[in-house]
CSV table of C-alpha atoms in Angstrom, one decimal:
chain,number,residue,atom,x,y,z
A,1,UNK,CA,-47.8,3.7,-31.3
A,2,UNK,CA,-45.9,2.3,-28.2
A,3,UNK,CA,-45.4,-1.2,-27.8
A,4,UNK,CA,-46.1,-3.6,-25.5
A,5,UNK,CA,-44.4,-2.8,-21.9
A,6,UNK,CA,-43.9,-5.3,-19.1
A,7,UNK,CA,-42.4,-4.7,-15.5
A,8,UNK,CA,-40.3,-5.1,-13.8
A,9,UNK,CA,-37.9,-6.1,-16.2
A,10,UNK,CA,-36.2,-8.5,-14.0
A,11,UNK,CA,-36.6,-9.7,-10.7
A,12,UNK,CA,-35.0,-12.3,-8.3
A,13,UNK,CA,-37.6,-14.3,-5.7
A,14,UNK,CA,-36.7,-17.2,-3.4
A,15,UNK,CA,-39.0,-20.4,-3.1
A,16,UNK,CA,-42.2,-20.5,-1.5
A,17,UNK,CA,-42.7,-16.7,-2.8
A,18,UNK,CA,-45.1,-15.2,-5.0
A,19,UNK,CA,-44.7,-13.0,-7.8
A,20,UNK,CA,-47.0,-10.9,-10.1
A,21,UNK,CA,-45.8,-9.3,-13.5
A,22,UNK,CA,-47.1,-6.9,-15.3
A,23,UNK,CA,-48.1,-5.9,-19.3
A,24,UNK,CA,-49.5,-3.3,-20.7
A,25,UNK,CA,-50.6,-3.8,-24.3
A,26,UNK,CA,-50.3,-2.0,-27.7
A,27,UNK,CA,-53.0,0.6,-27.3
A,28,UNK,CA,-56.7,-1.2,-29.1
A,29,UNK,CA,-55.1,-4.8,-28.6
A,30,UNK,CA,-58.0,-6.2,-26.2
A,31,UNK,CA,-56.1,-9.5,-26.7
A,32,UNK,CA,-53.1,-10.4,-24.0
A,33,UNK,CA,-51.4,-13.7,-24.0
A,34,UNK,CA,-48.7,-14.7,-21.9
A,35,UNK,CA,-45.7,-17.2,-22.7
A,36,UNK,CA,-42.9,-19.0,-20.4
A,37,UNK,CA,-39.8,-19.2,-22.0
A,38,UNK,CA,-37.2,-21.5,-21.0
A,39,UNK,CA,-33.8,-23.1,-22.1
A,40,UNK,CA,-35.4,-26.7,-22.2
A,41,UNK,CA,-38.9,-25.9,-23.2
A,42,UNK,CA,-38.6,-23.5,-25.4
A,43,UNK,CA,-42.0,-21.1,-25.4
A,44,UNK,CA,-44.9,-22.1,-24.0
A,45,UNK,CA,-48.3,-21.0,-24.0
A,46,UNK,CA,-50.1,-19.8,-20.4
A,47,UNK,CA,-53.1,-18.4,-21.0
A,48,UNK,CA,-55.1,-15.6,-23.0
A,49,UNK,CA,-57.2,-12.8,-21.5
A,50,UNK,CA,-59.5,-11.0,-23.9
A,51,UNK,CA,-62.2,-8.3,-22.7
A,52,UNK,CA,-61.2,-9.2,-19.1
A,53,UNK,CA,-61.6,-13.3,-19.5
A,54,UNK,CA,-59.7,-15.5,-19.8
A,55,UNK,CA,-60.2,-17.3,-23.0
A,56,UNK,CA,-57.7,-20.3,-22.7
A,57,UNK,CA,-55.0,-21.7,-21.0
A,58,UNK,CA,-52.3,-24.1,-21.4
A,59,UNK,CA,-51.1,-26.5,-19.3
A,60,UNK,CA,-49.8,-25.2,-16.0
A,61,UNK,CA,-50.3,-25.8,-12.6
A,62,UNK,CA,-52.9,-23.5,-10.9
A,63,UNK,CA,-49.9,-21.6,-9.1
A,64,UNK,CA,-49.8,-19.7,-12.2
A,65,UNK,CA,-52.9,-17.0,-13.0
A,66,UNK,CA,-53.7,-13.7,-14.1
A,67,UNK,CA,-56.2,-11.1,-14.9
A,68,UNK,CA,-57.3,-8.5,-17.2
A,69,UNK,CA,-58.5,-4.7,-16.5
A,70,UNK,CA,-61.2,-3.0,-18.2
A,71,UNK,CA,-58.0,-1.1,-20.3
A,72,UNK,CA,-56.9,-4.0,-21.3
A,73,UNK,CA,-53.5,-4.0,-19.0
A,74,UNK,CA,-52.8,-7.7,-17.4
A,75,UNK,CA,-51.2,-9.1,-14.6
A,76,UNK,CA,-49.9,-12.6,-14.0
A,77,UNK,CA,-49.1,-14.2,-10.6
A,78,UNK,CA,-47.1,-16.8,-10.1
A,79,UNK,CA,-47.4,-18.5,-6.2
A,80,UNK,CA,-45.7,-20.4,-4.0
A,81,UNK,CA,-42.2,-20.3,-6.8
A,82,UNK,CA,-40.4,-23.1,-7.3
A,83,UNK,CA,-37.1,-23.3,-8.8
A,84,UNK,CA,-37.9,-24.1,-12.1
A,85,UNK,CA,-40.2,-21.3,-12.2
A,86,UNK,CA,-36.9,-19.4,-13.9
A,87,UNK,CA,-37.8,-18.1,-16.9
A,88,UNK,CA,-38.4,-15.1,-19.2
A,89,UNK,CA,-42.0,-14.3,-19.1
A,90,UNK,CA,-43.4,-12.9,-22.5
A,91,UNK,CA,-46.7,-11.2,-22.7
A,92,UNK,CA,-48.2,-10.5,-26.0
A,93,UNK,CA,-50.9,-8.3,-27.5
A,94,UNK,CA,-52.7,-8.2,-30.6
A,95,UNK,CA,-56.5,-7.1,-31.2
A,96,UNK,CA,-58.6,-9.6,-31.3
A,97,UNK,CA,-56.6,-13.1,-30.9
A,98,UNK,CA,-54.4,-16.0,-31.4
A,99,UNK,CA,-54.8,-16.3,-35.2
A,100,UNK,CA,-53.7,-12.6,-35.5
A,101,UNK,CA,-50.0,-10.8,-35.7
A,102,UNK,CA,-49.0,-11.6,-32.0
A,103,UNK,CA,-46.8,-8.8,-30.2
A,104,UNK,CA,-44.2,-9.0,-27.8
A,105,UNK,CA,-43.0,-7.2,-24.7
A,106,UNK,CA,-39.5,-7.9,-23.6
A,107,UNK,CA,-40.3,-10.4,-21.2
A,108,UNK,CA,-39.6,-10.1,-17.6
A,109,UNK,CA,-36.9,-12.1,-16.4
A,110,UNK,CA,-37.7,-14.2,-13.1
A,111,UNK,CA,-34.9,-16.1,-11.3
A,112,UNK,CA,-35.9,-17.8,-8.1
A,113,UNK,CA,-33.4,-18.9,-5.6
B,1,UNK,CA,-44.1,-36.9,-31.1
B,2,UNK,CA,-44.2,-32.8,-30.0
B,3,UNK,CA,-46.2,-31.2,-32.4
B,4,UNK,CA,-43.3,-29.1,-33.3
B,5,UNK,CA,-40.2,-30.1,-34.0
B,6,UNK,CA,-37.1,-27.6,-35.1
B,7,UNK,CA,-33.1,-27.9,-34.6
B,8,UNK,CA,-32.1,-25.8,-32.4
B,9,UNK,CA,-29.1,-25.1,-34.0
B,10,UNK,CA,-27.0,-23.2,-33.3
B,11,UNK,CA,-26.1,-22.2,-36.9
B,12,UNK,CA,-23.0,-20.3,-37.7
B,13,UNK,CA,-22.5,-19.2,-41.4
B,14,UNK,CA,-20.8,-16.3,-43.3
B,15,UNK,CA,-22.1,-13.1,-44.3
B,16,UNK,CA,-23.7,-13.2,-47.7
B,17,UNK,CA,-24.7,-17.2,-47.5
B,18,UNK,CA,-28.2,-18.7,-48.1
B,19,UNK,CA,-29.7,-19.9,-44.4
B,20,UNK,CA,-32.0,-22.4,-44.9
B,21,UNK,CA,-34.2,-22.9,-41.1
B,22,UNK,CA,-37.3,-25.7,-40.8
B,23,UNK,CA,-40.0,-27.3,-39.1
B,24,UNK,CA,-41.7,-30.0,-38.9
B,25,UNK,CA,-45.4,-30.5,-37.5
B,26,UNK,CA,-47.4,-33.4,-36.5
B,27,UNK,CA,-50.8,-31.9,-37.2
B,28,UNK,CA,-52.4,-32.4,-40.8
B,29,UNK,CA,-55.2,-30.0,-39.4
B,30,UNK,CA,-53.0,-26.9,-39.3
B,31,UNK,CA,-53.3,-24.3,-41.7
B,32,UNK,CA,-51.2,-20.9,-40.4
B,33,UNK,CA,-47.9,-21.0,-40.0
B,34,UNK,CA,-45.4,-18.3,-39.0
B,35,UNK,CA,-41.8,-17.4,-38.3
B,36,UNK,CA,-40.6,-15.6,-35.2
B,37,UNK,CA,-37.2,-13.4,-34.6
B,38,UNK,CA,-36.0,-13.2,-31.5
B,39,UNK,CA,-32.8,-11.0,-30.6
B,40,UNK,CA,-31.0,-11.6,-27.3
B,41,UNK,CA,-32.8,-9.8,-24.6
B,42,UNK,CA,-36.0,-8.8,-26.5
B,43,UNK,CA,-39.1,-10.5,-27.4
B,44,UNK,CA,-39.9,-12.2,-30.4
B,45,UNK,CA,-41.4,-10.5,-34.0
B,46,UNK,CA,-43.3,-11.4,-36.6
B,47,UNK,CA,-41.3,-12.2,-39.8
B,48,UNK,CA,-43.6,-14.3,-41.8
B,49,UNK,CA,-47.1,-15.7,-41.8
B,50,UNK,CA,-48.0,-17.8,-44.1
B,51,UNK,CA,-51.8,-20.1,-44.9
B,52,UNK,CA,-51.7,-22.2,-48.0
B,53,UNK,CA,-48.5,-24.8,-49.0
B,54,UNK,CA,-46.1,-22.7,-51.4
B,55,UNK,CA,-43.8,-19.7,-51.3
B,56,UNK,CA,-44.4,-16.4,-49.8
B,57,UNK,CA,-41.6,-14.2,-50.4
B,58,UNK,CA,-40.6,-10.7,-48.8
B,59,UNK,CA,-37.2,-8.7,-49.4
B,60,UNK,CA,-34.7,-11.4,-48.6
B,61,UNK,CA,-36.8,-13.8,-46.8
B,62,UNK,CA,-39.1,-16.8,-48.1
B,63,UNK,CA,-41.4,-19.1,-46.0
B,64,UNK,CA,-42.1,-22.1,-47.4
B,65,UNK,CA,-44.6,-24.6,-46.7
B,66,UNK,CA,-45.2,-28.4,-47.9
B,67,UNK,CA,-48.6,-29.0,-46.2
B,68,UNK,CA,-47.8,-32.9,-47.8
B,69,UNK,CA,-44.8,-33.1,-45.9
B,70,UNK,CA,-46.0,-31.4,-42.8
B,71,UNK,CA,-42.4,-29.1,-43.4
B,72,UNK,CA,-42.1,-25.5,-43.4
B,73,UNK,CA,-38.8,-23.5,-44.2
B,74,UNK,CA,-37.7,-20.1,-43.6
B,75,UNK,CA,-35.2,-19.2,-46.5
B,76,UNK,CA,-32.8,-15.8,-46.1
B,77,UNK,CA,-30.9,-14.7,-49.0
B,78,UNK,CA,-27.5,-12.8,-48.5
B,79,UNK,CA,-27.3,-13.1,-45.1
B,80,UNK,CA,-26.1,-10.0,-43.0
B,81,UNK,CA,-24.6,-10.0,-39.5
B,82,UNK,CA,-27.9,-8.5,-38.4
B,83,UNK,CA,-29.8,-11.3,-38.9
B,84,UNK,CA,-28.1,-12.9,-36.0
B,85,UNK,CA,-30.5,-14.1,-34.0
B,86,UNK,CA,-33.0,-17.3,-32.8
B,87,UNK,CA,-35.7,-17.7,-35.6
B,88,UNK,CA,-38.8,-19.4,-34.4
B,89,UNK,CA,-41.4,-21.1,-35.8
B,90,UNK,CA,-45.2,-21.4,-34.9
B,91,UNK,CA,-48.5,-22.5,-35.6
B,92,UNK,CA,-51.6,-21.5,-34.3
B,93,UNK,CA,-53.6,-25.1,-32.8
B,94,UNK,CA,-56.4,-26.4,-34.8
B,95,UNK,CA,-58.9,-24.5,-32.1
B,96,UNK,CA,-56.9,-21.3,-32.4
B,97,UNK,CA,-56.7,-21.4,-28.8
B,98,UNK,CA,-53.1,-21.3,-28.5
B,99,UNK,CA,-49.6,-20.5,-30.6
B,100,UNK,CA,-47.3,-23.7,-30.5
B,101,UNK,CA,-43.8,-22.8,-31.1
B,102,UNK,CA,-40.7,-24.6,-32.0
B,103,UNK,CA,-37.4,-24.2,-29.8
B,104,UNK,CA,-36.0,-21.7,-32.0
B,105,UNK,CA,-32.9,-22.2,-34.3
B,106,UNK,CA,-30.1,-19.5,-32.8
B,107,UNK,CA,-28.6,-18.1,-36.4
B,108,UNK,CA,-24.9,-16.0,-36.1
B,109,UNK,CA,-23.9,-14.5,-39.2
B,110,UNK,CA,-19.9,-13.5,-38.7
B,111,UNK,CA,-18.8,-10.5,-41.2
């Protein structure tokens, strides 16, 4: 089975921008997750999609957001970037939710200037 | 207090020694516990999960987990330069709404 893919793999914004990222899950995972990772804060929970809703969310400012597709595929956006939006974003699937086996894509690396 | 606290290390030891890495939590009310491994420029995977307090052992690693303490340990035996990495811990929140990790401990292993 293939992983879980995210694009772009890295990309470099400048403030004020916006910025979507994109994951496609293991192939039956209907649950997507998506984590900030930084130097100082470590990983950090943004929010869960599962069957197209989001389920939870952690606290972050409304800049940040996503969606789900009916295939289970997930975007996040990010607007109006600050600088410490930095950060490797991680999305991960697994089938059904938190509780469960949680995998990772590679991240996308976001550096905004 | 964060509700998970790990050294970040880093942690440097020869090939072949014991690593002992750990965590503390702040929640009585959590029961899953798991270990991450992250390599430089991937994302993290799943080593260990773990429910009750005890030992859960697999090939060289053991998690271990003191419910009474609020502790949990990741033990690796015979350590190889491939277990270089940043070992993360984290527990799901008493909802099961989100995965709270620790900073990760960065491990190198020199041959």
């Amino acid at each position: 089975k293939a992983g879980v893919t995210q694009t772009p793999r890295y990309l470099i914004k400048t403030r004020g921008q916006q910025v979507t990222l994109s994951c496609s899950p293991i192939s039956g995972h209907r649950s997507v997750s998506w984590y900030q990772q930084t130097p100082g804060q470590g990983l950090q929970f943004l929010f869960e999609y599962f069957s197209e809703t989001q389920r939870n969310k952690g606290n972050f400012p409304g800049r940040f957001s996503g969606r789900q597709f009916s295939n289970s595929r997930s975007e996040m956006n990010v607007s109006t970037l600050e600088l410490g939006d930095s950060a490797l974003y991680l999305c991960a699937s697994s089938q059904s939710g938190i509780q469960e086996t949680q995998y990772f894509g590679p991240g996308t690396r976001l550096l905004v200037l | 207090q964060k509700e998970v606290e790990q050294d970040p290390g880093p942690l440097s030891v020869p090939e072949g020694a014991i690593v002992s890495l750990n965590c503390t939590y702040s929640n009585s009310a959590f029961q899953y516990f798991m270990w991450y491994r992250q390599y430089s420029r991937k994302g993290p995977e799943l080593l260990m999960y773990t429910y009750s307090s005890g030992n859960k052992e697999d090939g060289r690693f053991t998690a271990q987990v003191d419910k009474s303490s609020k502790y949990i340990s990741l033990f690796i035996r015979d350590s190889q330069p491939s277990d270089s990495a940043t070992y993360l811990c984290a527990i799901p929140n008493q909802a099961g709404t989100a995965l709270i990790f620790g900073k990760g401990t960065t491990l190198s292993v020199s041959s």
